[in-house]
Short mmCIF file of C-alpha atoms in Angstrom, two decimals:
data_model
loop_
_atom_site.label_atom_id
_atom_site.label_comp_id
_atom_site.label_asym_id
_atom_site.label_seq_id
_atom_site.Cartn_x
_atom_site.Cartn_y
_atom_site.Cartn_z
CA MET A 2 -1.76 -23.89 0.42
CA THR A 3 -3.95 -27.09 1.91
CA PHE A 4 -5.39 -27.54 -1.47
CA PRO A 5 -2.33 -27.06 -4.42
CA CYS A 6 -3.53 -28.24 -7.36
CA ASN A 7 -7.13 -29.60 -8.36
CA SER A 8 -6.53 -33.54 -7.37
CA PHE A 9 -6.45 -32.04 -3.81
CA VAL A 10 -10.44 -30.91 -4.23
CA LEU A 11 -11.58 -33.45 -6.70
CA GLU A 12 -10.98 -36.89 -4.26
CA LEU A 13 -13.44 -34.75 -0.97
CA ASP A 14 -16.67 -34.16 -1.16
CA ASP A 15 -18.87 -31.66 0.24
CA ALA A 16 -19.09 -31.75 3.94
CA GLU A 17 -14.73 -32.87 4.23
CA LEU A 18 -14.51 -29.24 2.46
CA THR A 19 -17.07 -28.10 3.82
CA ALA A 20 -15.20 -28.70 7.48
CA ILE A 21 -11.36 -27.94 5.91
CA ILE A 22 -12.86 -24.07 5.29
CA ARG A 23 -13.92 -23.50 9.27
CA GLN A 24 -10.64 -24.46 10.29
CA SER A 25 -8.61 -22.80 7.72
CA THR A 26 -10.06 -19.27 8.94
CA ALA A 27 -10.39 -18.04 13.10
CA LYS A 28 -13.37 -15.93 11.45
CA ARG A 29 -16.99 -16.38 12.24
CA ILE A 30 -18.50 -17.09 8.76
CA SER A 31 -22.20 -18.32 8.18
CA GLU A 32 -23.32 -21.54 6.69
CA LYS A 33 -24.34 -19.41 3.37
CA ARG A 34 -21.34 -18.49 2.26
CA VAL A 35 -19.77 -21.42 3.71
CA THR A 36 -21.34 -23.95 1.26
CA TYR A 37 -20.77 -20.97 -2.39
CA LEU A 38 -17.27 -21.12 -0.51
CA VAL A 39 -17.58 -24.78 -1.61
CA ASP A 40 -19.10 -24.68 -4.85
CA LYS A 41 -16.57 -22.34 -6.14
CA LEU A 42 -13.68 -24.03 -4.51
CA THR A 43 -15.75 -27.28 -6.58
CA LYS A 44 -16.10 -25.25 -9.97
CA LEU A 45 -12.37 -23.53 -9.84
CA ALA A 46 -11.08 -27.59 -9.94
CA ASN A 47 -13.36 -28.60 -12.52
CA GLN A 48 -12.17 -25.66 -14.53
CA SER A 49 -8.38 -26.60 -13.98
CA TYR A 50 -5.92 -29.23 -15.54
CA CYS A 51 -2.06 -30.44 -13.34
CA GLU A 52 -0.10 -30.97 -15.63
CA VAL A 53 1.87 -32.68 -12.70
CA LYS A 54 1.72 -35.23 -10.33
CA LYS A 55 0.37 -34.57 -6.34
CA THR A 56 2.70 -36.46 -5.60
CA SER A 57 5.32 -33.89 -7.32
CA PRO A 58 7.66 -32.14 -5.15
CA MET A 59 6.49 -29.08 -7.12
CA MET A 60 3.26 -29.66 -4.50
CA GLU A 61 6.28 -28.74 -1.96
CA GLU A 62 7.34 -25.60 -3.79
CA ILE A 63 4.04 -24.49 -4.34
CA LYS A 64 2.67 -24.67 -0.70
CA TYR A 65 5.78 -21.95 0.25
CA TYR A 66 5.26 -19.66 -1.98
CA ALA A 67 1.30 -20.02 -1.06
CA GLY A 68 3.07 -20.18 2.55
CA GLU A 69 4.75 -16.88 1.75
CA LEU A 70 2.09 -14.87 0.00
CA LEU A 71 0.60 -14.78 3.07
CA ARG A 72 2.79 -13.85 5.38
CA LEU A 73 4.04 -10.65 2.74
CA SER A 74 0.44 -10.07 3.09
CA GLU A 75 0.08 -10.27 6.48
CA TYR A 76 2.50 -8.08 7.14
CA ARG A 77 1.43 -5.41 5.25
CA GLN A 78 -1.92 -5.38 6.79
CA GLY A 79 0.23 -5.01 10.37
CA VAL A 80 1.95 -2.17 8.85
CA LEU A 81 -0.87 0.00 7.24
CA GLU A 82 -2.37 -0.54 11.38
CA GLU A 83 0.17 1.30 12.34
CA MET A 84 1.02 4.04 9.19
CA VAL A 85 -3.25 4.25 10.39
CA THR A 86 -2.61 5.15 14.41
CA LEU A 87 0.20 7.75 13.40
CA ALA A 88 -1.90 8.81 11.09
CA GLN A 89 -4.86 8.73 13.47
CA PRO A 90 -3.74 12.11 15.28
CA LEU A 91 -3.20 14.52 12.66
CA PRO A 92 -6.16 17.59 12.41
CA GLU A 93 -5.33 15.83 7.79
CA TYR A 94 -6.40 12.78 8.63
CA GLU A 95 -10.12 13.12 9.21
CA ILE A 96 -10.50 16.12 6.95
CA LEU A 97 -9.73 13.49 4.02
CA LEU A 98 -11.16 10.98 5.52
CA SER A 99 -14.96 13.29 4.73
CA ILE A 100 -13.97 13.16 1.76
CA PRO A 101 -16.76 10.73 0.28
CA GLY A 102 -14.29 7.48 -1.41
CA ILE A 103 -11.47 8.32 0.44
CA THR A 104 -10.32 5.27 3.18
CA GLU A 105 -8.02 4.85 6.16
CA THR A 106 -5.46 3.23 4.15
CA THR A 107 -5.04 5.54 0.70
CA ALA A 108 -6.41 8.69 3.72
CA THR A 109 -2.64 7.60 4.94
CA SER A 110 -0.62 6.98 2.68
CA ILE A 111 -2.11 10.72 0.78
CA ILE A 112 -0.26 11.83 4.03
CA GLY A 113 2.86 9.69 3.48
CA GLU A 114 3.57 10.26 -0.04
CA LEU A 115 2.97 14.07 0.43
CA GLY A 116 4.02 15.31 3.99
CA ASP A 117 2.46 18.36 5.55
CA ILE A 118 -0.11 20.19 2.67
CA ARG A 119 0.67 22.92 4.74
CA GLN A 120 3.69 23.76 3.94
CA PHE A 121 2.83 24.31 0.19
CA HIS A 122 2.08 27.72 -0.67
CA SER A 123 -1.32 26.26 -3.48
CA ALA A 124 -2.14 23.47 -4.65
CA ASN A 125 -0.25 24.00 -8.12
CA GLN A 126 2.83 23.44 -6.04
CA ILE A 127 1.52 20.06 -5.19
CA ASN A 128 0.77 19.36 -9.13
CA ALA A 129 4.56 19.98 -9.81
CA LEU A 130 5.57 17.78 -6.81
CA ILE A 131 3.15 14.16 -8.49
CA SER A 132 4.56 16.28 -12.19
CA ILE A 133 0.72 16.22 -13.76
CA ASP A 134 1.37 18.84 -16.54
CA LEU A 135 -0.97 21.64 -15.71
CA SER A 136 -1.87 22.84 -19.60
CA HIS A 137 -5.08 22.07 -18.67
CA TYR A 138 -8.11 23.81 -20.42
CA GLU A 139 -11.56 23.87 -20.42
CA SER A 140 -13.47 26.11 -22.35
CA GLY A 141 -17.00 25.88 -23.19
CA ASP A 142 -17.55 21.95 -24.94
CA PHE A 143 -13.45 22.18 -25.30
CA LEU A 144 -11.21 19.70 -23.22
CA ALA A 145 -7.36 20.39 -23.37
CA LYS A 146 -5.25 17.11 -22.70
CA GLU A 147 -3.62 16.10 -19.98
CA HIS A 148 -0.70 13.76 -18.81
CA ILE A 149 1.74 13.14 -16.40
CA THR A 150 5.53 13.63 -17.21
CA LYS A 151 7.37 11.15 -15.10
CA ARG A 152 9.38 13.28 -13.04
CA GLY A 153 6.78 13.51 -10.63
CA ASN A 154 6.58 11.08 -8.11
CA PRO A 155 4.41 8.32 -9.51
CA TYR A 156 3.78 6.70 -6.11
CA ALA A 157 1.55 9.30 -5.58
CA ILE A 158 0.21 9.66 -8.26
CA LYS A 159 -0.70 5.55 -7.96
CA VAL A 160 -2.19 6.50 -5.15
CA LEU A 161 -4.78 9.60 -5.80
CA PHE A 162 -5.29 7.98 -8.83
CA LYS A 163 -6.48 4.78 -6.75
CA CYS A 164 -8.64 7.89 -4.56
CA ILE A 165 -10.18 9.10 -7.53
CA HIS A 166 -11.98 5.82 -9.21
CA ASN A 167 -12.86 5.14 -5.75
CA ILE A 168 -14.35 8.44 -5.65
CA ALA A 169 -16.02 8.38 -8.25
CA SER A 170 -17.24 4.03 -7.35
CA ALA A 171 -19.64 5.66 -3.95
CA GLY A 172 -20.45 8.47 -5.35
CA TYR A 173 -23.16 6.39 -6.52
CA THR A 174 -24.62 6.19 -3.04
CA ASN A 175 -23.02 9.36 -1.39
CA PRO A 176 -21.89 12.14 -3.24
CA CYS A 177 -18.56 14.65 -4.67
CA HIS A 178 -18.59 17.39 -6.69
CA ILE A 179 -15.16 14.99 -7.91
CA ALA A 180 -16.79 11.81 -8.69
CA ASP A 181 -19.84 14.69 -10.34
CA PHE A 182 -17.44 15.90 -12.79
CA TYR A 183 -15.08 12.83 -13.29
CA GLU A 184 -18.13 11.48 -14.88
CA LYS A 185 -18.96 14.52 -16.97
CA ARG A 186 -16.22 14.03 -18.24
CA LYS A 187 -16.65 10.40 -19.74
CA ARG A 188 -20.18 11.28 -20.87
CA GLN A 189 -18.37 14.23 -23.19
CA SER A 190 -15.50 13.27 -24.02
CA GLN A 191 -15.80 10.16 -26.93
CA VAL A 192 -12.29 8.27 -26.03
CA THR A 193 -12.62 5.02 -24.46
CA SER A 194 -9.66 5.68 -21.80
CA THR A 195 -10.63 6.64 -18.08
CA LYS A 196 -7.34 8.42 -17.75
CA PRO A 197 -7.43 11.58 -19.23
CA HIS A 198 -10.86 11.92 -17.52
CA THR A 199 -8.84 11.20 -14.58
CA ILE A 200 -5.88 13.26 -14.11
CA ALA A 201 -8.64 16.31 -14.80
CA SER A 202 -10.29 14.62 -11.72
CA THR A 203 -6.95 14.35 -9.42
CA HIS A 204 -6.33 18.26 -10.21
CA ARG A 205 -9.65 18.58 -8.17
CA LEU A 206 -8.90 16.46 -6.00
CA ILE A 207 -5.33 18.57 -4.66
CA ARG A 208 -7.36 21.66 -5.11
CA THR A 209 -10.19 20.36 -2.39
CA MET A 210 -7.17 18.39 -0.32
CA TYR A 211 -4.86 21.52 -0.14
CA TYR A 212 -8.13 23.59 0.58
CA LEU A 213 -9.68 21.23 2.99
CA ILE A 214 -6.16 21.02 5.31
CA THR A 215 -5.52 24.99 5.03
CA HIS A 216 -9.02 25.79 6.30
CA ASN A 217 -9.58 23.21 8.51
CA LYS A 218 -12.35 22.16 7.02
CA LEU A 219 -14.18 19.10 6.53
CA TYR A 220 -15.90 18.12 3.07
CA ASP A 221 -19.45 19.22 2.86
CA TYR A 222 -21.15 18.26 -0.78
CA THR A 223 -23.08 20.77 -0.51
CA SER A 224 -21.27 24.45 -0.38
CA THR A 225 -19.84 22.46 -3.96
CA GLN A 226 -22.60 23.30 -4.84
CA ASN A 227 -22.97 26.28 -4.30
CA ARG A 228 -19.83 28.22 -6.19
#
């Protein structure tokens, strides 16, 4: 809200920008971080062009919407923290967190969208709930296509897809058989889109979550290598 357009940045020197950045947050930030932010802010200001003057009434409108964005972001963070607090006593919370790449927010979102996973009689029932097609077939070098129908829970699908990408990213330092499968599919496929691999990996994630929660076990990568 301090800099609604580039003119407000370019008229200040580095020392003034440093002081404003330090005053804009209650967090203690290092000198290196402040220098980085000043340089980045200055570069962005030099690359920008403002179509209206800094005295235009539109500047107040920009400040208003920026303030609303910050307010909503803070409100969202508060809701997420409350959700995490409610989810922490549940036994499945720690089980989900044991899967590499699943964070507090995603674990809470999974519980919120799927409810008590123990209520399902099989992992296939969870697939049916979110309407991931179960026609996935794998034999030798042949991989059948998977797809998502439009009847399912779009929020659950979004959460699970995010989980897969987080698991794949975490897999470089924290191994997971789901990440291994995802990378294997990517290497074998000639398709540039990652969506088919994400859908196939979601099958494995659902089966893994269902097994761990119904058997009250934490994730163990070594045990997946013995199968």
